[in-house]
XYZ file of N, CA and C in Angstrom:
213
model
N 9.611 0.162 -1.108
C 8.679 1.216 -0.781
C 7.300 0.795 -1.260
N 6.302 1.125 -0.470
C 4.922 0.873 -0.847
C 4.179 2.199 -0.752
N 3.536 2.600 -1.830
C 2.712 3.806 -1.852
C 1.266 3.366 -2.025
N 0.370 3.957 -1.236
C -1.037 3.580 -1.318
C -1.908 4.768 -0.947
N -3.132 4.725 -1.413
C -4.106 5.777 -1.107
C -5.504 5.210 -1.307
N -6.466 5.757 -0.583
C -7.849 5.357 -0.856
C -8.171 5.674 -2.316
N -8.910 4.798 -2.955
C -9.230 4.955 -4.371
C -9.870 6.318 -4.640
N -9.328 7.031 -5.623
C -9.873 8.318 -6.022
C -9.320 9.513 -5.266
N -8.517 9.299 -4.245
C -7.916 10.407 -3.490
C -6.641 10.856 -4.180
N -6.164 12.034 -3.824
C -4.999 12.608 -4.490
C -3.672 12.301 -3.796
N -3.659 12.205 -2.478
C -2.410 12.118 -1.724
C -2.035 10.664 -1.445
N -0.797 10.315 -1.814
C -0.273 8.979 -1.572
C 0.325 8.902 -0.181
N 0.131 7.796 0.503
C 0.838 7.488 1.737
C 2.002 6.603 1.333
N 3.158 6.810 1.927
C 4.353 6.082 1.535
C 4.980 5.446 2.763
N 5.361 4.199 2.645
C 6.069 3.510 3.716
C 7.250 2.767 3.123
N 8.294 2.670 3.911
C 9.471 1.907 3.520
C 9.478 0.647 4.376
N 9.508 -0.494 3.745
C 9.513 -1.753 4.479
C 10.862 -1.951 5.164
N 10.828 -2.610 6.304
C 12.020 -2.773 7.134
C 13.094 -3.633 6.479
N 12.703 -4.514 5.571
C 13.659 -5.429 4.968
C 13.327 -5.645 3.494
N 14.366 -5.801 2.700
C 14.150 -6.112 1.283
C 13.533 -7.494 1.117
N 13.628 -8.327 2.141
C 13.061 -9.675 2.096
C 11.600 -9.710 2.553
N 11.038 -8.574 2.923
C 9.652 -8.540 3.404
C 8.716 -9.061 2.325
N 7.772 -9.878 2.737
C 6.838 -10.439 1.759
C 5.411 -9.947 1.986
N 5.213 -9.082 3.010
C 3.875 -8.530 3.228
C 3.951 -7.242 4.014
N 2.898 -6.449 3.885
C 2.764 -5.187 4.605
C 1.316 -5.085 5.070
N 1.121 -4.708 6.338
C -0.217 -4.555 6.893
C -0.398 -3.103 7.321
N -1.427 -2.454 6.807
C -1.799 -1.094 7.198
C -3.064 -1.213 8.041
N -2.970 -0.845 9.311
C -4.130 -0.929 10.211
C -4.662 0.465 10.485
N -5.959 0.603 10.315
C -6.625 1.865 10.594
C -8.088 1.530 10.838
N -8.553 1.747 12.041
C -9.914 1.361 12.403
C -10.983 2.143 11.637
N -10.614 3.251 11.021
C -11.603 4.025 10.262
C -11.788 3.495 8.839
N -10.948 2.539 8.425
C -11.078 1.954 7.089
C -12.257 0.986 7.099
N -13.187 1.220 6.212
C -14.361 0.352 6.110
C -13.984 -0.958 5.414
N -14.652 -2.044 5.766
C -14.362 -3.321 5.103
C -14.524 -3.224 3.583
N -13.637 -3.873 2.887
C -13.659 -3.978 1.426
C -13.562 -2.615 0.717
N -12.863 -1.660 1.349
C -12.634 -0.346 0.732
C -11.530 -0.469 -0.317
N -11.712 0.146 -1.492
C -10.674 0.062 -2.520
C -9.508 1.014 -2.226
N -8.305 0.530 -2.480
C -7.077 1.316 -2.372
C -6.280 1.149 -3.645
N -5.623 2.216 -4.064
C -4.661 2.145 -5.157
C -3.290 1.896 -4.534
N -2.524 0.997 -5.117
C -1.226 0.611 -4.565
C -0.196 0.545 -5.684
N 1.018 0.994 -5.356
C 2.146 0.812 -6.263
C 3.394 0.554 -5.412
N 4.352 -0.168 -5.989
C 5.548 -0.584 -5.270
C 6.765 -0.018 -5.983
N 7.720 0.430 -5.190
C 8.960 0.958 -5.747
C 10.161 0.398 -5.013
N 11.331 0.631 -5.539
C 12.569 0.145 -4.930
C 13.589 1.281 -4.876
N 14.562 1.112 -3.991
C 15.679 2.052 -3.947
C 16.904 1.321 -3.419
N 18.063 1.880 -3.723
C 19.322 1.359 -3.197
C 20.289 2.527 -3.075
N 21.586 2.220 -2.913
C 22.556 3.302 -2.731
C 22.741 4.160 -3.978
N 22.230 3.740 -5.121
C 22.295 4.529 -6.360
C 21.100 5.457 -6.518
N 20.051 5.259 -5.705
C 18.865 6.113 -5.787
C 17.586 5.297 -5.920
N 16.509 5.985 -6.272
C 15.202 5.347 -6.411
C 14.988 4.861 -7.839
N 14.299 3.735 -7.955
C 13.877 3.238 -9.247
C 12.447 3.683 -9.506
N 11.900 3.363 -10.649
C 10.520 3.744 -10.959
C 9.537 2.896 -10.152
N 8.363 3.446 -9.910
C 7.294 2.690 -9.263
C 6.652 1.745 -10.272
N 6.043 0.699 -9.743
C 5.287 -0.235 -10.573
C 4.033 0.447 -11.094
N 3.338 -0.223 -11.969
C 2.012 0.242 -12.364
C 1.102 0.205 -11.135
N 0.105 1.038 -11.119
C -0.842 1.089 -10.011
C -1.881 -0.010 -10.158
N -2.208 -0.640 -9.044
C -3.259 -1.655 -9.029
C -4.237 -1.335 -7.902
N -5.418 -1.902 -7.956
C -6.436 -1.671 -6.927
C -6.555 -2.930 -6.082
N -6.491 -2.737 -4.762
C -6.718 -3.825 -3.801
C -7.833 -3.382 -2.861
N -8.358 -4.307 -2.095
C -9.459 -4.010 -1.178
C -9.066 -4.354 0.246
N -9.490 -3.517 1.180
C -9.188 -3.747 2.587
C -9.893 -5.005 3.077
N -9.403 -5.524 4.181
C -9.980 -6.718 4.783
C -11.229 -6.353 5.589
N -11.862 -7.347 6.146
C -13.055 -7.126 6.964
C -12.723 -6.462 8.290
N -11.481 -6.574 8.760
C -11.103 -6.112 10.086
C -10.562 -4.691 10.130
N -10.806 -3.867 9.133
C -10.302 -2.493 9.151
C -8.815 -2.400 8.894
N -8.309 -3.244 8.020
C -6.901 -3.184 7.667
C -6.734 -3.562 6.205
N -5.564 -3.208 5.692
C -5.218 -3.568 4.330
C -3.976 -4.450 4.414
N -4.007 -5.620 3.832
C -2.901 -6.559 3.843
C -2.398 -6.741 2.425
N -1.129 -6.460 2.223
C -0.500 -6.654 0.916
C 0.515 -7.773 1.038
N 0.451 -8.756 0.163
C 1.441 -9.811 0.135
C 2.114 -9.798 -1.220
N 3.443 -9.904 -1.208
C 4.239 -9.823 -2.431
C 4.746 -11.187 -2.822
């Protein structure tokens, strides 16, 4: 699971990656300005339930109106 939000906002957006082997996630949104800060945290789950999320870190969107996360 990847949770992210524009820096300083209250509501997290959450996505579940299609595969546990995924090594990147791309969020495309044309309204995102280049180099916009986002807060990001990563979590895991399995048949026993959800684990804790990682510590939050700040990443910046790309020049093309997207945010690319590589793990």
